């Protein structure tokens, strides 16, 4: 009997992108049940990636550190060298190649890893490094999650028909279970608010989050908790100070990524911008109200049934523009607070009705 296959799978993108890649990773496991599957992902996503049960080993890659300071390339090169030492049979990059610079970096990574079968997106010249090529238009006009699943199929993956999933450390549950038990005491719905975002153009005013928090607290008796990563504490504090009916608890800056996944799994609903926490919440079982501005929800909206999400997006001739900077991002600034609040209450009602029906 020959040695089991070794696959190197690359998802060197955002935390939300890793969550969206989980159906593709499961498909690769189903298609290669005996293989050693090595996942190379953004270092920031490691706390979630390391808990994926269908991956053999996770290799964090310091892509943001390298972009910030090229001196960090040595750490990245060392990771690639260790992957090459595994003598992998297959290397697949699940994510799209978005620029010539990205294609150049990906070519170098594939060459360093040295797999005989190389699967990826034939874009910006990356196709010359591939033995199995997804065409240039592969990621156009369909959801990123679906595109990555199709990429996995090119590498022998077999879909299981389920959506994204997420896992957290047992310690996160032990640490925060009591806090969320108290919030949900008496059957009160727990509503999360996530005012942060990785780009200024994707953020929404604190007043609109506060208005939505007030609506769910006043009309449905919800307990409200505000989330945020390191550096987003001021945005969370602004939501708390502007709320007039809700009394939000702020967890901004207090949670590890694993803690956040558990916490979002304990919420009934997350009100959020287009962000990593949006995808984590959806995968963890929460309903989601999400405000979209410069990006296209057809490509990155939450992957959940229709009765668990509402996308709030205004029509603008310039949108989607995918820009990181804008003098006046009216696509976000002009979203009515009432639309967000109305959608939040509606999803809470749908969730409550489903729970009551299941209990009968």
mmCIF file of C-alpha atoms in Angstrom:
data_model
loop_
_atom_site.group_PDB
_atom_site.id
_atom_site.type_symbol
_atom_site.label_atom_id
_atom_site.label_comp_id
_atom_site.label_asym_id
_atom_site.label_seq_id
_atom_site.Cartn_x
_atom_site.Cartn_y
_atom_site.Cartn_z
ATOM 1 C CA UNK A 1 0.000 0.000 0.000
ATOM 2 C CA UNK A 2 1.367 3.415 -0.977
ATOM 3 C CA UNK A 3 1.613 6.336 1.368
ATOM 4 C CA UNK A 4 -1.538 8.444 1.868
ATOM 5 C CA UNK A 5 -1.878 11.572 -0.235
ATOM 6 C CA UNK A 6 -0.656 14.863 1.127
ATOM 7 C CA UNK A 7 -2.623 17.991 0.214
ATOM 8 C CA UNK A 8 -1.641 21.584 0.876
ATOM 9 C CA UNK A 9 -4.671 23.882 0.835
ATOM 10 C CA UNK A 10 -4.188 27.646 0.822
ATOM 11 C CA UNK A 11 -6.717 30.173 2.145
ATOM 12 C CA UNK A 12 -4.446 33.126 2.812
ATOM 13 C CA UNK A 13 -7.191 35.742 3.057
ATOM 14 C CA UNK A 14 -9.444 37.259 5.717
ATOM 15 C CA UNK A 15 -10.981 35.573 8.740
ATOM 16 C CA UNK A 16 -14.407 35.667 7.111
ATOM 17 C CA UNK A 17 -12.949 34.074 3.989
ATOM 18 C CA UNK A 18 -11.664 31.157 6.060
ATOM 19 C CA UNK A 19 -15.181 30.620 7.417
ATOM 20 C CA UNK A 20 -16.576 30.731 3.876
ATOM 21 C CA UNK A 21 -13.959 28.165 2.829
ATOM 22 C CA UNK A 22 -15.124 25.523 5.309
ATOM 23 C CA UNK A 23 -17.545 23.782 2.897
ATOM 24 C CA UNK A 24 -14.648 23.508 0.418
ATOM 25 C CA UNK A 25 -12.347 22.100 3.099
ATOM 26 C CA UNK A 26 -14.956 19.522 4.095
ATOM 27 C CA UNK A 27 -15.373 18.598 0.430
ATOM 28 C CA UNK A 28 -11.645 17.975 0.131
ATOM 29 C CA UNK A 29 -11.794 15.736 3.200
ATOM 30 C CA UNK A 30 -14.683 13.744 1.702
ATOM 31 C CA UNK A 31 -12.883 13.447 -1.612
ATOM 32 C CA UNK A 32 -9.584 12.489 0.021
ATOM 33 C CA UNK A 33 -10.653 10.624 3.190
ATOM 34 C CA UNK A 34 -7.227 9.170 3.966
ATOM 35 C CA UNK A 35 -5.139 12.174 2.977
ATOM 36 C CA UNK A 36 -3.108 14.426 5.217
ATOM 37 C CA UNK A 37 -4.685 17.840 4.599
ATOM 38 C CA UNK A 38 -2.431 20.759 5.519
ATOM 39 C CA UNK A 39 -4.116 24.164 5.635
ATOM 40 C CA UNK A 40 -2.056 27.314 5.144
ATOM 41 C CA UNK A 41 -3.988 30.361 6.286
ATOM 42 C CA UNK A 42 -3.598 33.922 7.506
ATOM 43 C CA UNK A 43 -1.978 33.969 10.957
ATOM 44 C CA UNK A 44 -4.886 36.033 12.316
ATOM 45 C CA UNK A 45 -7.290 33.179 11.489
ATOM 46 C CA UNK A 46 -5.295 30.530 13.385
ATOM 47 C CA UNK A 47 -7.560 30.466 16.495
ATOM 48 C CA UNK A 48 -10.448 29.283 14.304
ATOM 49 C CA UNK A 49 -8.477 27.232 11.792
ATOM 50 C CA UNK A 50 -6.806 25.051 14.410
ATOM 51 C CA UNK A 51 -10.196 23.744 15.586
ATOM 52 C CA UNK A 52 -11.385 22.530 12.169
ATOM 53 C CA UNK A 53 -11.841 18.752 12.600
ATOM 54 C CA UNK A 54 -11.401 17.908 8.917
ATOM 55 C CA UNK A 55 -7.921 19.453 8.645
ATOM 56 C CA UNK A 56 -4.815 17.488 9.656
ATOM 57 C CA UNK A 57 -2.536 20.438 10.453
ATOM 58 C CA UNK A 58 -2.702 24.217 10.204
ATOM 59 C CA UNK A 59 0.210 26.360 9.049
ATOM 60 C CA UNK A 60 -0.166 30.061 9.903
ATOM 61 C CA UNK A 61 1.262 32.372 7.248
ATOM 62 C CA UNK A 62 2.131 35.960 8.295
ATOM 63 C CA UNK A 63 0.755 37.668 5.203
ATOM 64 C CA UNK A 64 -0.145 40.941 6.968
ATOM 65 C CA UNK A 65 3.238 41.074 8.684
ATOM 66 C CA UNK A 66 4.961 40.577 5.326
ATOM 67 C CA UNK A 67 2.919 43.340 3.696
ATOM 68 C CA UNK A 68 3.767 45.654 6.613
ATOM 69 C CA UNK A 69 7.494 44.822 6.648
ATOM 70 C CA UNK A 70 9.274 42.708 4.042
ATOM 71 C CA UNK A 71 11.736 41.582 6.714
ATOM 72 C CA UNK A 72 9.004 39.175 7.829
ATOM 73 C CA UNK A 73 9.341 37.286 4.548
ATOM 74 C CA UNK A 74 11.861 34.974 6.232
ATOM 75 C CA UNK A 75 9.137 33.554 8.467
ATOM 76 C CA UNK A 76 6.909 32.975 5.450
ATOM 77 C CA UNK A 77 9.726 31.326 3.523
ATOM 78 C CA UNK A 78 10.397 28.991 6.448
ATOM 79 C CA UNK A 79 6.753 27.880 6.433
ATOM 80 C CA UNK A 80 6.890 27.169 2.701
ATOM 81 C CA UNK A 81 10.105 25.177 3.144
ATOM 82 C CA UNK A 82 8.492 23.004 5.814
ATOM 83 C CA UNK A 83 5.530 22.375 3.547
ATOM 84 C CA UNK A 84 7.865 21.395 0.705
ATOM 85 C CA UNK A 85 9.535 18.880 3.029
ATOM 86 C CA UNK A 86 6.192 17.062 3.258
ATOM 87 C CA UNK A 87 6.493 16.248 -0.477
ATOM 88 C CA UNK A 88 2.849 17.149 -1.128
ATOM 89 C CA UNK A 89 0.975 15.546 -4.004
ATOM 90 C CA UNK A 90 -1.535 18.370 -4.462
ATOM 91 C CA UNK A 91 -1.479 22.099 -3.761
ATOM 92 C CA UNK A 92 -4.698 24.069 -4.188
ATOM 93 C CA UNK A 93 -5.329 27.762 -3.630
ATOM 94 C CA UNK A 94 -9.044 28.100 -2.906
ATOM 95 C CA UNK A 95 -9.183 31.893 -3.026
ATOM 96 C CA UNK A 96 -9.224 34.209 -6.018
ATOM 97 C CA UNK A 97 -6.130 35.940 -7.382
ATOM 98 C CA UNK A 98 -7.005 39.638 -7.471
ATOM 99 C CA UNK A 99 -3.869 41.369 -8.754
ATOM 100 C CA UNK A 100 -0.630 40.904 -10.650
ATOM 101 C CA UNK A 101 1.288 41.256 -7.384
ATOM 102 C CA UNK A 102 -0.897 38.585 -5.813
ATOM 103 C CA UNK A 103 -0.287 36.279 -8.761
ATOM 104 C CA UNK A 104 3.470 36.796 -8.451
ATOM 105 C CA UNK A 105 3.399 35.940 -4.748
ATOM 106 C CA UNK A 106 1.240 32.890 -5.355
ATOM 107 C CA UNK A 107 3.542 31.669 -8.134
ATOM 108 C CA UNK A 108 6.480 31.884 -5.751
ATOM 109 C CA UNK A 109 4.571 30.019 -3.036
ATOM 110 C CA UNK A 110 3.520 27.212 -5.368
ATOM 111 C CA UNK A 111 7.061 26.880 -6.705
ATOM 112 C CA UNK A 112 8.428 26.706 -3.165
ATOM 113 C CA UNK A 113 5.937 24.015 -2.116
ATOM 114 C CA UNK A 114 6.635 21.892 -5.179
ATOM 115 C CA UNK A 115 3.460 19.795 -5.526
ATOM 116 C CA UNK A 116 2.988 17.862 -8.763
ATOM 117 C CA UNK A 117 -0.722 18.758 -9.021
ATOM 118 C CA UNK A 118 -1.363 22.504 -8.705
ATOM 119 C CA UNK A 119 -4.915 23.870 -8.677
ATOM 120 C CA UNK A 120 -5.942 27.512 -8.659
ATOM 121 C CA UNK A 121 -7.365 30.615 -10.308
ATOM 122 C CA UNK A 122 -5.975 31.344 -13.778
ATOM 123 C CA UNK A 123 -5.807 35.112 -13.370
ATOM 124 C CA UNK A 124 -3.102 37.771 -13.811
ATOM 125 C CA UNK A 125 -0.692 35.146 -15.159
ATOM 126 C CA UNK A 126 -0.965 32.673 -12.273
ATOM 127 C CA UNK A 127 -2.215 30.015 -14.699
ATOM 128 C CA UNK A 128 1.320 29.362 -15.957
ATOM 129 C CA UNK A 129 2.054 27.750 -12.570
ATOM 130 C CA UNK A 130 -1.019 25.508 -12.566
ATOM 131 C CA UNK A 131 -1.801 22.025 -13.825
ATOM 132 C CA UNK A 132 -5.543 22.417 -13.134
ATOM 133 C CA UNK A 133 -6.885 25.881 -13.949
ATOM 134 C CA UNK A 134 -10.076 27.619 -12.884
ATOM 135 C CA UNK A 135 -10.879 30.157 -15.631
ATOM 136 C CA UNK A 136 -10.412 33.884 -15.144
ATOM 137 C CA UNK A 137 -14.165 34.511 -14.696
ATOM 138 C CA UNK A 138 -14.457 31.760 -12.065
ATOM 139 C CA UNK A 139 -15.259 34.137 -9.174
ATOM 140 C CA UNK A 140 -17.490 36.544 -11.126
ATOM 141 C CA UNK A 141 -21.209 36.889 -10.287
ATOM 142 C CA UNK A 142 -21.399 34.102 -7.730
ATOM 143 C CA UNK A 143 -20.808 33.846 -4.019
ATOM 144 C CA UNK A 144 -17.207 33.419 -2.858
ATOM 145 C CA UNK A 145 -18.257 30.391 -0.797
ATOM 146 C CA UNK A 146 -19.680 28.665 -3.875
ATOM 147 C CA UNK A 147 -16.625 29.549 -5.964
ATOM 148 C CA UNK A 148 -14.234 28.082 -3.392
ATOM 149 C CA UNK A 149 -16.350 24.930 -3.225
ATOM 150 C CA UNK A 150 -16.128 24.625 -7.008
ATOM 151 C CA UNK A 151 -12.354 25.088 -6.737
ATOM 152 C CA UNK A 152 -12.235 22.213 -4.259
ATOM 153 C CA UNK A 153 -14.161 20.048 -6.723
ATOM 154 C CA UNK A 154 -11.434 20.690 -9.304
ATOM 155 C CA UNK A 155 -9.050 19.157 -6.752
ATOM 156 C CA UNK A 156 -11.225 16.094 -6.201
ATOM 157 C CA UNK A 157 -13.503 17.469 -3.502
ATOM 158 C CA UNK A 158 -16.985 16.062 -2.894
ATOM 159 C CA UNK A 159 -19.526 18.560 -1.473
ATOM 160 C CA UNK A 160 -21.633 17.519 1.519
ATOM 161 C CA UNK A 161 -24.403 20.048 0.839
ATOM 162 C CA UNK A 162 -23.985 21.914 4.132
ATOM 163 C CA UNK A 163 -22.977 25.524 4.681
ATOM 164 C CA UNK A 164 -20.054 27.093 6.543
ATOM 165 C CA UNK A 165 -19.265 26.009 10.082
ATOM 166 C CA UNK A 166 -17.088 27.312 12.897
ATOM 167 C CA UNK A 167 -15.502 25.814 16.020
ATOM 168 C CA UNK A 168 -14.064 27.340 19.187
ATOM 169 C CA UNK A 169 -11.869 26.253 22.078
ATOM 170 C CA UNK A 170 -13.659 24.534 25.006
ATOM 171 C CA UNK A 171 -12.021 27.135 27.248
ATOM 172 C CA UNK A 172 -13.997 29.881 25.516
ATOM 173 C CA UNK A 173 -17.271 28.248 26.492
ATOM 174 C CA UNK A 174 -16.117 27.716 30.073
ATOM 175 C CA UNK A 175 -15.077 31.355 30.316
ATOM 176 C CA UNK A 176 -18.192 32.980 28.845
ATOM 177 C CA UNK A 177 -21.068 30.529 29.355
ATOM 178 C CA UNK A 178 -22.163 32.116 32.645
ATOM 179 C CA UNK A 179 -22.154 35.610 31.147
ATOM 180 C CA UNK A 180 -24.465 34.595 28.299
ATOM 181 C CA UNK A 181 -26.649 32.428 30.530
ATOM 182 C CA UNK A 182 -27.323 35.559 32.576
ATOM 183 C CA UNK A 183 -28.066 37.667 29.490
ATOM 184 C CA UNK A 184 -30.618 35.141 28.229
ATOM 185 C CA UNK A 185 -32.235 34.541 31.626
ATOM 186 C CA UNK A 186 -36.011 34.322 31.411
ATOM 187 C CA UNK A 187 -35.905 33.619 27.687
ATOM 188 C CA UNK A 188 -34.725 37.077 26.659
ATOM 189 C CA UNK A 189 -33.246 37.100 23.156
ATOM 190 C CA UNK A 190 -29.593 38.072 23.000
ATOM 191 C CA UNK A 191 -28.748 40.576 20.263
ATOM 192 C CA UNK A 192 -25.194 41.394 19.296
ATOM 193 C CA UNK A 193 -24.054 44.624 17.674
ATOM 194 C CA UNK A 194 -20.831 44.777 15.659
ATOM 195 C CA UNK A 195 -20.039 48.386 14.664
ATOM 196 C CA UNK A 196 -16.472 47.777 13.473
ATOM 197 C CA UNK A 197 -15.069 46.963 10.065
ATOM 198 C CA UNK A 198 -11.760 46.556 8.303
ATOM 199 C CA UNK A 199 -12.418 49.487 5.923
ATOM 200 C CA UNK A 200 -13.760 52.935 6.670
ATOM 201 C CA UNK A 201 -16.136 52.743 3.724
ATOM 202 C CA UNK A 202 -17.841 49.665 5.196
ATOM 203 C CA UNK A 203 -18.589 51.185 8.611
ATOM 204 C CA UNK A 204 -21.936 52.477 9.807
ATOM 205 C CA UNK A 205 -22.635 55.301 12.241
ATOM 206 C CA UNK A 206 -22.905 54.427 15.936
ATOM 207 C CA UNK A 207 -26.263 56.220 16.099
ATOM 208 C CA UNK A 208 -27.816 53.687 13.725
ATOM 209 C CA UNK A 209 -26.562 50.728 15.716
ATOM 210 C CA UNK A 210 -27.824 52.379 18.902
ATOM 211 C CA UNK A 211 -31.264 52.930 17.361
ATOM 212 C CA UNK A 212 -31.464 49.262 16.378
ATOM 213 C CA UNK A 213 -30.337 48.201 19.861
ATOM 214 C CA UNK A 214 -33.038 50.389 21.399
ATOM 215 C CA UNK A 215 -35.678 48.887 19.095
ATOM 216 C CA UNK A 216 -34.949 45.247 19.955
ATOM 217 C CA UNK A 217 -34.687 46.045 23.667
ATOM 218 C CA UNK A 218 -37.896 48.095 23.752
ATOM 219 C CA UNK A 219 -40.042 45.964 21.440
ATOM 220 C CA UNK A 220 -38.749 42.442 22.159
ATOM 221 C CA UNK A 221 -37.066 42.674 25.566
ATOM 222 C CA UNK A 222 -33.673 41.791 24.127
ATOM 223 C CA UNK A 223 -30.393 41.877 25.999
ATOM 224 C CA UNK A 224 -27.794 43.697 23.916
ATOM 225 C CA UNK A 225 -24.051 43.094 23.762
ATOM 226 C CA UNK A 226 -21.615 45.124 21.654
ATOM 227 C CA UNK A 227 -18.655 43.413 20.001
ATOM 228 C CA UNK A 228 -15.415 44.800 18.620
ATOM 229 C CA UNK A 229 -11.818 43.839 18.129
ATOM 230 C CA UNK A 230 -8.701 45.565 19.455
ATOM 231 C CA UNK A 231 -8.868 49.261 18.591
ATOM 232 C CA UNK A 232 -12.645 49.224 18.112
ATOM 233 C CA UNK A 233 -13.440 50.051 21.739
ATOM 234 C CA UNK A 234 -14.332 53.708 20.920
ATOM 235 C CA UNK A 235 -16.896 52.606 18.319
ATOM 236 C CA UNK A 236 -18.451 50.214 20.833
ATOM 237 C CA UNK A 237 -18.462 52.891 23.539
ATOM 238 C CA UNK A 238 -20.241 55.286 21.175
ATOM 239 C CA UNK A 239 -23.029 52.757 20.580
ATOM 240 C CA UNK A 240 -23.424 52.233 24.332
ATOM 241 C CA UNK A 241 -23.532 55.964 25.081
ATOM 242 C CA UNK A 242 -26.088 56.724 22.360
ATOM 243 C CA UNK A 243 -28.524 53.970 23.332
ATOM 244 C CA UNK A 244 -31.457 55.397 25.286
ATOM 245 C CA UNK A 245 -33.530 52.289 26.044
ATOM 246 C CA UNK A 246 -31.104 49.396 25.737
ATOM 247 C CA UNK A 247 -28.343 48.986 28.312
ATOM 248 C CA UNK A 248 -25.676 47.317 26.179
ATOM 249 C CA UNK A 249 -22.782 45.376 27.647
ATOM 250 C CA UNK A 250 -19.562 46.002 25.725
ATOM 251 C CA UNK A 251 -17.167 43.128 25.070
ATOM 252 C CA UNK A 252 -15.067 45.167 22.638
ATOM 253 C CA UNK A 253 -11.384 44.368 23.026
ATOM 254 C CA UNK A 254 -12.090 41.649 25.624
ATOM 255 C CA UNK A 255 -12.495 38.563 23.436
ATOM 256 C CA UNK A 256 -10.065 36.298 21.665
ATOM 257 C CA UNK A 257 -11.168 35.134 18.212
ATOM 258 C CA UNK A 258 -12.212 31.803 19.719
ATOM 259 C CA UNK A 259 -14.155 33.647 22.441
ATOM 260 C CA UNK A 260 -15.860 35.719 19.757
ATOM 261 C CA UNK A 261 -16.982 32.611 17.871
ATOM 262 C CA UNK A 262 -18.529 31.164 21.032
ATOM 263 C CA UNK A 263 -20.124 34.493 21.951
ATOM 264 C CA UNK A 264 -21.661 34.943 18.504
ATOM 265 C CA UNK A 265 -22.989 31.402 18.734
ATOM 266 C CA UNK A 266 -24.841 32.438 21.900
ATOM 267 C CA UNK A 267 -26.555 35.390 20.219
ATOM 268 C CA UNK A 268 -29.943 35.072 18.586
ATOM 269 C CA UNK A 269 -29.159 37.913 16.204
ATOM 270 C CA UNK A 270 -26.165 39.973 15.119
ATOM 271 C CA UNK A 271 -26.574 43.477 13.687
ATOM 272 C CA UNK A 272 -23.418 44.145 11.735
ATOM 273 C CA UNK A 273 -21.560 45.550 8.805
ATOM 274 C CA UNK A 274 -20.067 43.356 6.069
ATOM 275 C CA UNK A 275 -17.266 41.788 8.109
ATOM 276 C CA UNK A 276 -15.608 38.670 9.470
ATOM 277 C CA UNK A 277 -17.899 38.561 12.539
ATOM 278 C CA UNK A 278 -20.873 38.548 10.146
ATOM 279 C CA UNK A 279 -19.695 35.247 8.657
ATOM 280 C CA UNK A 280 -18.707 33.793 12.033
ATOM 281 C CA UNK A 281 -22.152 34.595 13.458
ATOM 282 C CA UNK A 282 -23.943 33.053 10.487
ATOM 283 C CA UNK A 283 -21.836 29.887 10.707
ATOM 284 C CA UNK A 284 -22.400 29.700 14.480
ATOM 285 C CA UNK A 285 -26.187 29.722 14.091
ATOM 286 C CA UNK A 286 -27.195 33.345 14.679
ATOM 287 C CA UNK A 287 -29.563 35.323 12.492
ATOM 288 C CA UNK A 288 -27.885 38.316 10.848
ATOM 289 C CA UNK A 289 -28.859 41.829 9.794
ATOM 290 C CA UNK A 290 -26.006 43.210 7.707
ATOM 291 C CA UNK A 291 -25.486 46.635 6.171
ATOM 292 C CA UNK A 292 -23.681 46.553 2.825
ATOM 293 C CA UNK A 293 -22.150 49.557 1.095
ATOM 294 C CA UNK A 294 -19.202 49.419 -1.324
ATOM 295 C CA UNK A 295 -19.166 45.625 -1.727
ATOM 296 C CA UNK A 296 -21.545 43.279 -3.550
ATOM 297 C CA UNK A 297 -23.763 41.131 -1.296
ATOM 298 C CA UNK A 298 -24.195 38.626 -4.112
ATOM 299 C CA UNK A 299 -20.554 37.701 -3.533
ATOM 300 C CA UNK A 300 -20.170 37.886 0.242
ATOM 301 C CA UNK A 301 -23.555 37.982 1.972
ATOM 302 C CA UNK A 302 -24.119 35.581 4.906
ATOM 303 C CA UNK A 303 -24.517 31.977 3.769
ATOM 304 C CA UNK A 304 -27.709 31.139 5.656
ATOM 305 C CA UNK A 305 -31.345 30.413 4.768
ATOM 306 C CA UNK A 306 -33.405 33.445 3.790
ATOM 307 C CA UNK A 307 -35.298 33.432 7.091
ATOM 308 C CA UNK A 308 -32.049 34.007 8.989
ATOM 309 C CA UNK A 309 -30.642 37.081 7.260
ATOM 310 C CA UNK A 310 -31.547 40.497 5.954
ATOM 311 C CA UNK A 311 -29.200 42.540 3.780
ATOM 312 C CA UNK A 312 -29.668 46.303 4.012
ATOM 313 C CA UNK A 313 -28.251 47.995 0.914
ATOM 314 C CA UNK A 314 -29.081 51.216 -0.882
ATOM 315 C CA UNK A 315 -29.021 51.576 -4.640
ATOM 316 C CA UNK A 316 -26.189 53.810 -5.783
ATOM 317 C CA UNK A 317 -24.925 54.151 -9.346
ATOM 318 C CA UNK A 318 -21.356 53.922 -8.055
ATOM 319 C CA UNK A 319 -21.935 50.776 -5.994
ATOM 320 C CA UNK A 320 -20.480 48.227 -5.788
ATOM 321 C CA UNK A 321 -17.132 49.992 -6.073
ATOM 322 C CA UNK A 322 -15.125 47.842 -3.592
ATOM 323 C CA UNK A 323 -13.170 50.946 -2.563
ATOM 324 C CA UNK A 324 -11.367 51.393 0.738
ATOM 325 C CA UNK A 325 -11.657 55.174 0.647
ATOM 326 C CA UNK A 326 -14.415 57.556 -0.363
ATOM 327 C CA UNK A 327 -14.970 61.249 0.323
ATOM 328 C CA UNK A 328 -18.588 60.567 1.256
ATOM 329 C CA UNK A 329 -19.686 56.908 1.301
ATOM 330 C CA UNK A 330 -23.390 57.682 0.942
ATOM 331 C CA UNK A 331 -24.105 53.999 0.335
ATOM 332 C CA UNK A 332 -23.524 53.519 4.083
ATOM 333 C CA UNK A 333 -24.159 56.974 5.539
ATOM 334 C CA UNK A 334 -27.668 57.214 4.066
ATOM 335 C CA UNK A 335 -28.938 53.818 5.275
ATOM 336 C CA UNK A 336 -31.993 54.605 7.437
ATOM 337 C CA UNK A 337 -31.719 53.447 11.036
ATOM 338 C CA UNK A 338 -35.385 52.406 10.831
ATOM 339 C CA UNK A 339 -34.587 49.844 8.112
ATOM 340 C CA UNK A 340 -32.009 48.162 10.324
ATOM 341 C CA UNK A 341 -34.276 48.178 13.379
ATOM 342 C CA UNK A 342 -37.245 46.828 11.411
ATOM 343 C CA UNK A 343 -35.188 43.973 9.971
ATOM 344 C CA UNK A 344 -33.798 43.098 13.400
ATOM 345 C CA UNK A 345 -37.238 42.861 15.007
ATOM 346 C CA UNK A 346 -38.534 40.834 12.058
ATOM 347 C CA UNK A 347 -35.743 38.256 12.332
ATOM 348 C CA UNK A 348 -36.224 37.949 16.089
ATOM 349 C CA UNK A 349 -39.920 37.248 15.509
ATOM 350 C CA UNK A 350 -39.128 34.607 12.888
ATOM 351 C CA UNK A 351 -36.647 32.959 15.225
ATOM 352 C CA UNK A 352 -39.098 32.963 18.141
ATOM 353 C CA UNK A 353 -41.883 31.484 15.981
ATOM 354 C CA UNK A 354 -39.574 28.708 14.780
ATOM 355 C CA UNK A 355 -38.555 27.897 18.353
ATOM 356 C CA UNK A 356 -42.158 27.824 19.566
ATOM 357 C CA UNK A 357 -43.162 25.587 16.651
ATOM 358 C CA UNK A 358 -40.338 23.166 17.429
ATOM 359 C CA UNK A 359 -41.435 22.977 21.082
ATOM 360 C CA UNK A 360 -45.026 21.998 20.220
#
